[in-house]
Amino acid sequence: MASINQVKIFSGSSSQYLATEIARYFGKDLGQSSVQRFSDGEMSPSFNESVRGCDVFLIQSTFPPADNMMELLLMIDAARRASAHYVTVVIPYFGYSRQDRKDKPRVGIGAKLMANLLTAAGADRLMTIDLHAGQIQGFFDFPVDHLEGTAIFVPYLKSLGLDKILFASPDVGGVVRTRNIAKFFNAEMVICDKQRKRANEIATMQLIGDVKDADVVLVDDMIDTGGTMCKAAQLIMDKGAKSVRAIVTHAVLSGNAYDNINNSVLTELVVTDTIPLRQESDKIKVLSVAELFAKAIGRIRDHESISSLFIKQ
């Protein structure tokens, strides 16, 4: 069994804020690394301490720009060439996960390509949370530890003491995710069925189920422009709900998302810190995944079950 001093945790440039907290909860200082950047933008990450024979954990969410993924791949390669014993990539937000299948002719499958790149770079293991589609785990030929945001969201929702809680999926694809969290409250669920004209633009939406006088919680894995979430929230309030809030793991929040949320009927949007917020908002509450990931790293170090971190009904 690896001893604690053989574990080293490093961070890529974009996730320093989160990696520092993960390392603190784990009880170690964040490893020292640096990135040399050439004038044309090319980067060269390096470790400023020995990793020979160590179990190395590299923390980096792969949200845009694409440099974040490239930096992570170069860090994996550097760890391998420095004789690390085992390299685990910790990717709280797994970029390109929305591209998990061919939904129209002549398109790539971005999530599979990312898996191939991580494998080619030399990663031994992946740790992430709330993938856009669970089947992405099958794109990898090495172990994937897929953590669940329910461990963070359920305690928070229970602390609110909502009288008549009801859960809603903003689209048909999120039904399983919504049902999984509703079972912790023995609550019912409704579905917002949407049809899109094109990406990030909704044509029509209708509500399947009764929300009258309920405190409704919308559930999703990520929020991008916020268009779907805000339109679903308005539809739910129009149908007689008492309140509506949303819990979303990954706060992509691109374009005019902040304006959409601030001007919406949402009581609050509860997200995690897998992606840093670009600006503050009174309607957005951030819960940290740092302690959850630190515990998972400890389980891997001690060769214990990760499933013990999943909350039980």
Short mmCIF file of C-alpha atoms in Angstrom, two decimals:
data_model
loop_
_atom_site.label_atom_id
_atom_site.label_comp_id
_atom_site.label_asym_id
_atom_site.label_seq_id
_atom_site.Cartn_x
_atom_site.Cartn_y
_atom_site.Cartn_z
CA MET A 1 0.00 0.00 0.00
CA ALA A 2 1.30 3.46 -0.89
CA SER A 3 2.11 5.61 2.13
CA ILE A 4 0.80 9.17 2.36
CA ASN A 5 4.17 10.75 1.54
CA GLN A 6 4.15 8.98 -1.82
CA VAL A 7 1.03 10.88 -2.90
CA LYS A 8 1.63 14.17 -4.69
CA ILE A 9 -1.12 16.51 -5.87
CA PHE A 10 -0.51 19.04 -8.64
CA SER A 11 -2.74 21.52 -10.41
CA GLY A 12 -3.01 22.88 -13.90
CA SER A 13 -3.24 26.64 -14.39
CA SER A 14 -7.04 26.86 -14.58
CA SER A 15 -7.89 24.90 -11.43
CA GLN A 16 -5.43 26.28 -8.88
CA TYR A 17 -8.31 27.72 -6.83
CA LEU A 18 -9.92 24.28 -6.43
CA ALA A 19 -6.75 22.16 -6.27
CA THR A 20 -5.45 24.23 -3.35
CA GLU A 21 -8.60 23.41 -1.37
CA ILE A 22 -8.52 19.72 -2.34
CA ALA A 23 -4.91 19.47 -1.15
CA ARG A 24 -5.79 21.27 2.10
CA TYR A 25 -8.64 18.84 2.85
CA PHE A 26 -6.34 15.96 1.98
CA GLY A 27 -3.72 17.26 4.41
CA LYS A 28 -0.86 17.98 2.01
CA ASP A 29 0.58 21.04 0.35
CA LEU A 30 -0.09 21.39 -3.35
CA GLY A 31 2.90 20.19 -5.38
CA GLN A 32 5.11 22.76 -7.05
CA SER A 33 4.88 23.01 -10.83
CA SER A 34 5.26 25.72 -13.44
CA VAL A 35 4.37 26.42 -17.06
CA GLN A 36 6.77 28.05 -19.48
CA ARG A 37 4.96 29.90 -22.27
CA PHE A 38 6.60 30.80 -25.54
CA SER A 39 5.70 34.04 -27.30
CA ASP A 40 3.46 32.23 -29.78
CA GLY A 41 1.38 30.65 -26.99
CA GLU A 42 3.03 27.22 -26.93
CA MET A 43 3.32 25.91 -23.37
CA SER A 44 5.73 23.60 -21.56
CA PRO A 45 4.60 22.47 -18.07
CA SER A 46 7.17 21.05 -15.67
CA PHE A 47 7.31 19.73 -12.11
CA ASN A 48 9.57 21.60 -9.70
CA GLU A 49 10.01 18.58 -7.42
CA SER A 50 10.66 14.88 -7.88
CA VAL A 51 7.71 12.60 -8.67
CA ARG A 52 9.76 9.43 -9.15
CA GLY A 53 7.85 6.44 -7.78
CA CYS A 54 4.98 8.65 -6.55
CA ASP A 55 1.23 8.35 -7.03
CA VAL A 56 0.56 11.61 -8.83
CA PHE A 57 -2.84 13.33 -8.96
CA LEU A 58 -3.20 16.04 -11.62
CA ILE A 59 -6.16 18.37 -11.09
CA GLN A 60 -7.48 20.33 -14.06
CA SER A 61 -11.00 21.01 -15.31
CA THR A 62 -11.04 21.12 -19.09
CA PHE A 63 -13.39 24.03 -19.74
CA PRO A 64 -12.50 26.48 -22.56
CA PRO A 65 -10.03 27.55 -23.76
CA ALA A 66 -8.67 24.37 -25.30
CA ASP A 67 -5.29 25.16 -23.71
CA ASN A 68 -6.58 23.65 -20.46
CA MET A 69 -6.79 20.18 -22.00
CA MET A 70 -3.46 20.59 -23.80
CA GLU A 71 -1.75 21.64 -20.58
CA LEU A 72 -3.17 18.60 -18.78
CA LEU A 73 -1.96 16.25 -21.52
CA LEU A 74 1.54 17.73 -21.32
CA MET A 75 1.52 17.37 -17.52
CA ILE A 76 0.58 13.69 -17.83
CA ASP A 77 3.42 13.17 -20.30
CA ALA A 78 5.87 15.03 -18.04
CA ALA A 79 4.86 12.89 -15.03
CA ARG A 80 5.31 9.71 -17.04
CA ARG A 81 8.73 10.79 -18.29
CA ALA A 82 9.71 11.70 -14.72
CA SER A 83 9.02 8.08 -13.66
CA ALA A 84 5.80 8.63 -11.69
CA HIS A 85 4.43 5.33 -10.42
CA TYR A 86 0.74 6.04 -11.12
CA VAL A 87 -0.95 9.04 -12.74
CA THR A 88 -4.55 9.89 -11.89
CA VAL A 89 -6.17 12.79 -13.72
CA VAL A 90 -8.77 14.61 -11.65
CA ILE A 91 -11.07 16.44 -14.07
CA PRO A 92 -13.93 17.98 -12.06
CA TYR A 93 -15.52 19.34 -15.25
CA PHE A 94 -14.90 17.04 -18.22
CA GLY A 95 -14.98 19.22 -21.33
CA TYR A 96 -16.55 18.05 -24.60
CA SER A 97 -18.80 15.66 -22.65
CA ARG A 98 -21.85 16.99 -24.51
CA GLN A 99 -20.43 15.38 -27.65
CA ASP A 100 -20.99 11.81 -26.51
CA ARG A 101 -22.61 10.42 -29.69
CA LYS A 102 -23.34 11.18 -33.33
CA ASP A 103 -26.62 13.09 -33.15
CA LYS A 104 -26.42 14.11 -36.81
CA PRO A 105 -24.36 13.07 -39.83
CA ARG A 106 -20.69 13.99 -40.28
CA VAL A 107 -19.88 15.13 -36.75
CA GLY A 108 -17.13 14.02 -34.39
CA ILE A 109 -17.59 12.44 -30.97
CA GLY A 110 -15.60 14.88 -28.86
CA ALA A 111 -15.88 12.97 -25.57
CA LYS A 112 -14.36 9.85 -27.14
CA LEU A 113 -11.54 11.89 -28.67
CA MET A 114 -10.74 13.39 -25.25
CA ALA A 115 -10.64 9.86 -23.80
CA ASN A 116 -8.24 8.75 -26.53
CA LEU A 117 -5.97 11.72 -25.90
CA LEU A 118 -5.82 11.10 -22.14
CA THR A 119 -5.02 7.44 -22.78
CA ALA A 120 -2.31 8.27 -25.34
CA ALA A 121 -0.71 10.76 -22.93
CA GLY A 122 -0.32 8.00 -20.33
CA ALA A 123 -3.04 8.52 -17.71
CA ASP A 124 -3.76 5.48 -15.51
CA ARG A 125 -7.06 6.62 -14.00
CA LEU A 126 -9.71 9.33 -14.27
CA MET A 127 -11.68 10.93 -11.46
CA THR A 128 -14.58 13.24 -12.31
CA ILE A 129 -18.06 14.25 -11.18
CA ASP A 130 -21.45 14.22 -12.90
CA LEU A 131 -20.52 13.47 -16.49
CA HIS A 132 -23.03 14.75 -19.02
CA ALA A 133 -23.72 11.13 -19.96
CA GLY A 134 -22.74 8.20 -17.75
CA GLN A 135 -21.85 6.01 -20.71
CA ILE A 136 -18.77 8.18 -21.34
CA GLN A 137 -17.09 6.00 -18.71
CA GLY A 138 -17.10 3.27 -21.34
CA PHE A 139 -14.90 5.37 -23.63
CA PHE A 140 -11.93 4.64 -21.33
CA ASP A 141 -9.93 1.43 -21.04
CA PHE A 142 -8.70 2.35 -17.55
CA PRO A 143 -10.63 2.88 -14.28
CA VAL A 144 -13.01 5.85 -14.03
CA ASP A 145 -14.18 7.11 -10.63
CA HIS A 146 -17.44 8.90 -11.32
CA LEU A 147 -18.47 10.90 -8.26
CA GLU A 148 -22.03 12.16 -7.75
CA GLY A 149 -23.13 15.69 -6.97
CA THR A 150 -25.97 14.34 -4.84
CA ALA A 151 -23.46 14.06 -1.97
CA ILE A 152 -23.27 17.86 -2.00
CA PHE A 153 -26.73 18.95 -3.11
CA VAL A 154 -28.93 16.69 -0.98
CA PRO A 155 -27.66 17.96 2.41
CA TYR A 156 -28.05 21.56 1.21
CA LEU A 157 -31.62 21.03 -0.01
CA LYS A 158 -32.57 19.28 3.23
CA SER A 159 -31.24 22.27 5.19
CA LEU A 160 -33.76 24.54 3.40
CA GLY A 161 -36.74 22.69 4.92
CA LEU A 162 -38.96 23.18 1.86
CA ASP A 163 -42.61 22.28 2.61
CA LYS A 164 -43.72 20.62 -0.61
CA ILE A 165 -40.58 19.82 -2.58
CA LEU A 166 -40.92 18.63 -6.17
CA PHE A 167 -38.15 17.95 -8.67
CA ALA A 168 -38.10 18.87 -12.33
CA SER A 169 -35.94 17.85 -15.27
CA PRO A 170 -35.38 20.70 -17.76
CA ASP A 171 -35.39 18.15 -20.60
CA VAL A 172 -36.18 14.50 -21.27
CA GLY A 173 -32.48 13.56 -21.24
CA GLY A 174 -32.13 14.51 -17.58
CA VAL A 175 -34.95 12.32 -16.25
CA VAL A 176 -32.67 9.66 -14.72
CA ARG A 177 -30.52 12.29 -12.98
CA THR A 178 -33.61 14.04 -11.60
CA ARG A 179 -35.23 10.81 -10.42
CA ASN A 180 -32.04 9.80 -8.61
CA ILE A 181 -32.08 12.93 -6.46
CA ALA A 182 -35.87 12.95 -5.98
CA LYS A 183 -35.71 9.54 -4.30
CA PHE A 184 -33.77 11.01 -1.36
CA PHE A 185 -36.84 13.10 -0.55
CA ASN A 186 -39.51 10.56 -1.54
CA ALA A 187 -40.67 13.30 -3.88
CA GLU A 188 -42.40 13.35 -7.25
CA MET A 189 -40.92 14.77 -10.42
CA VAL A 190 -42.08 16.57 -13.55
CA ILE A 191 -40.49 17.00 -16.97
CA CYS A 192 -40.01 20.04 -19.19
CA ASP A 193 -40.12 18.72 -22.74
CA LYS A 194 -38.26 21.03 -25.11
CA GLN A 195 -37.62 21.14 -28.83
CA ARG A 196 -34.60 23.05 -30.16
CA LYS A 197 -34.18 25.00 -33.38
CA ARG A 198 -30.39 24.82 -32.94
CA ALA A 199 -27.80 24.67 -30.15
CA ASN A 200 -28.60 27.06 -27.27
CA GLU A 201 -31.91 28.10 -28.88
CA ILE A 202 -35.27 26.61 -27.85
CA ALA A 203 -38.28 26.51 -30.16
CA THR A 204 -41.00 25.19 -27.82
CA MET A 205 -41.31 23.81 -24.28
CA GLN A 206 -44.16 22.14 -22.43
CA LEU A 207 -44.53 20.85 -18.86
CA ILE A 208 -45.43 17.22 -18.14
CA GLY A 209 -46.82 16.99 -14.59
CA ASP A 210 -48.49 19.14 -11.92
CA VAL A 211 -46.45 21.74 -9.97
CA LYS A 212 -49.24 23.74 -8.30
CA ASP A 213 -48.22 25.13 -4.87
CA ALA A 214 -44.92 23.17 -4.93
CA ASP A 215 -41.37 24.25 -4.17
CA VAL A 216 -39.79 23.05 -7.40
CA VAL A 217 -36.12 22.17 -7.83
CA LEU A 218 -34.76 21.95 -11.37
CA VAL A 219 -31.89 19.46 -11.73
CA ASP A 220 -29.18 19.39 -14.40
CA ASP A 221 -25.51 18.54 -14.81
CA MET A 222 -24.49 21.80 -16.49
CA ILE A 223 -25.84 25.23 -17.34
CA ASP A 224 -24.44 27.09 -20.34
CA THR A 225 -26.32 30.19 -21.52
CA GLY A 226 -29.11 29.50 -19.04
CA GLY A 227 -31.80 29.80 -21.71
CA THR A 228 -33.33 26.38 -21.10
CA MET A 229 -33.20 26.67 -17.31
CA CYS A 230 -34.75 30.14 -17.19
CA LYS A 231 -37.49 29.25 -19.66
CA ALA A 232 -38.29 26.08 -17.68
CA ALA A 233 -38.41 28.09 -14.46
CA GLN A 234 -40.84 30.60 -15.99
CA LEU A 235 -43.04 27.82 -17.32
CA ILE A 236 -43.12 26.16 -13.89
CA MET A 237 -44.09 29.40 -12.12
CA ASP A 238 -46.77 30.07 -14.75
CA LYS A 239 -48.24 26.66 -13.90
CA GLY A 240 -48.73 27.65 -10.25
CA ALA A 241 -45.56 26.66 -8.40
CA LYS A 242 -44.79 28.43 -5.12
CA SER A 243 -41.06 28.75 -5.88
CA VAL A 244 -38.47 27.40 -8.28
CA ARG A 245 -34.71 27.01 -7.83
CA ALA A 246 -32.09 25.02 -9.74
CA ILE A 247 -29.20 22.78 -8.74
CA VAL A 248 -26.53 22.34 -11.41
CA THR A 249 -23.08 20.79 -10.99
CA HIS A 250 -21.13 22.60 -13.70
CA ALA A 251 -21.58 26.38 -14.09
CA VAL A 252 -20.40 26.91 -17.67
CA LEU A 253 -22.35 30.21 -17.82
CA SER A 254 -21.31 31.53 -21.21
CA GLY A 255 -22.72 34.35 -23.34
CA ASN A 256 -25.43 36.34 -21.56
CA ALA A 257 -26.02 33.64 -18.93
CA TYR A 258 -25.60 35.95 -15.94
CA ASP A 259 -28.18 38.40 -17.28
CA ASN A 260 -30.56 35.52 -18.02
CA ILE A 261 -30.27 34.21 -14.46
CA ASN A 262 -30.45 37.59 -12.73
CA ASN A 263 -33.60 38.51 -14.70
CA SER A 264 -35.27 35.10 -14.24
CA VAL A 265 -37.89 33.90 -11.74
CA LEU A 266 -35.35 31.53 -10.18
CA THR A 267 -35.09 31.95 -6.40
CA GLU A 268 -31.50 30.73 -6.61
CA LEU A 269 -29.11 28.77 -8.80
CA VAL A 270 -26.99 26.38 -6.75
CA VAL A 271 -23.77 25.26 -8.48
CA THR A 272 -20.40 23.76 -7.54
CA ASP A 273 -16.90 25.14 -8.03
CA THR A 274 -15.81 22.69 -10.75
CA ILE A 275 -15.71 25.82 -12.96
CA PRO A 276 -14.93 29.25 -11.43
CA LEU A 277 -17.60 31.94 -11.73
CA ARG A 278 -16.69 34.82 -14.04
CA GLN A 279 -18.72 37.26 -11.94
CA GLU A 280 -20.71 37.35 -8.71
CA SER A 281 -24.49 37.15 -8.60
CA ASP A 282 -26.91 37.37 -5.67
CA LYS A 283 -28.88 34.52 -7.25
CA ILE A 284 -25.95 32.10 -7.56
CA LYS A 285 -24.78 30.03 -4.59
CA VAL A 286 -21.58 27.98 -4.91
CA LEU A 287 -20.99 24.73 -3.02
CA SER A 288 -17.47 23.28 -3.05
CA VAL A 289 -16.51 19.80 -4.31
CA ALA A 290 -13.03 20.07 -2.74
CA GLU A 291 -13.69 17.93 0.32
CA LEU A 292 -15.45 15.24 -1.75
CA PHE A 293 -12.49 14.96 -4.15
CA ALA A 294 -10.01 14.96 -1.26
CA LYS A 295 -11.85 12.04 0.33
CA ALA A 296 -11.89 10.19 -2.99
CA ILE A 297 -8.12 10.67 -3.39
CA GLY A 298 -7.70 9.24 0.11
CA ARG A 299 -9.80 6.21 -0.80
CA ILE A 300 -7.64 5.57 -3.86
CA ARG A 301 -4.45 5.94 -1.83
CA ASP A 302 -5.73 3.42 0.74
CA HIS A 303 -7.21 1.07 -1.90
CA GLU A 304 -10.70 1.54 -0.44
CA SER A 305 -14.08 1.71 -2.16
CA ILE A 306 -15.08 5.01 -3.73
CA SER A 307 -18.75 4.03 -3.50
CA SER A 308 -18.59 4.64 0.25
CA LEU A 309 -18.68 8.37 -0.65
CA PHE A 310 -22.09 8.05 -2.30
CA ILE A 311 -24.91 9.04 0.03
CA LYS A 312 -27.51 6.38 0.63
CA GLN A 313 -31.24 6.85 0.52
#
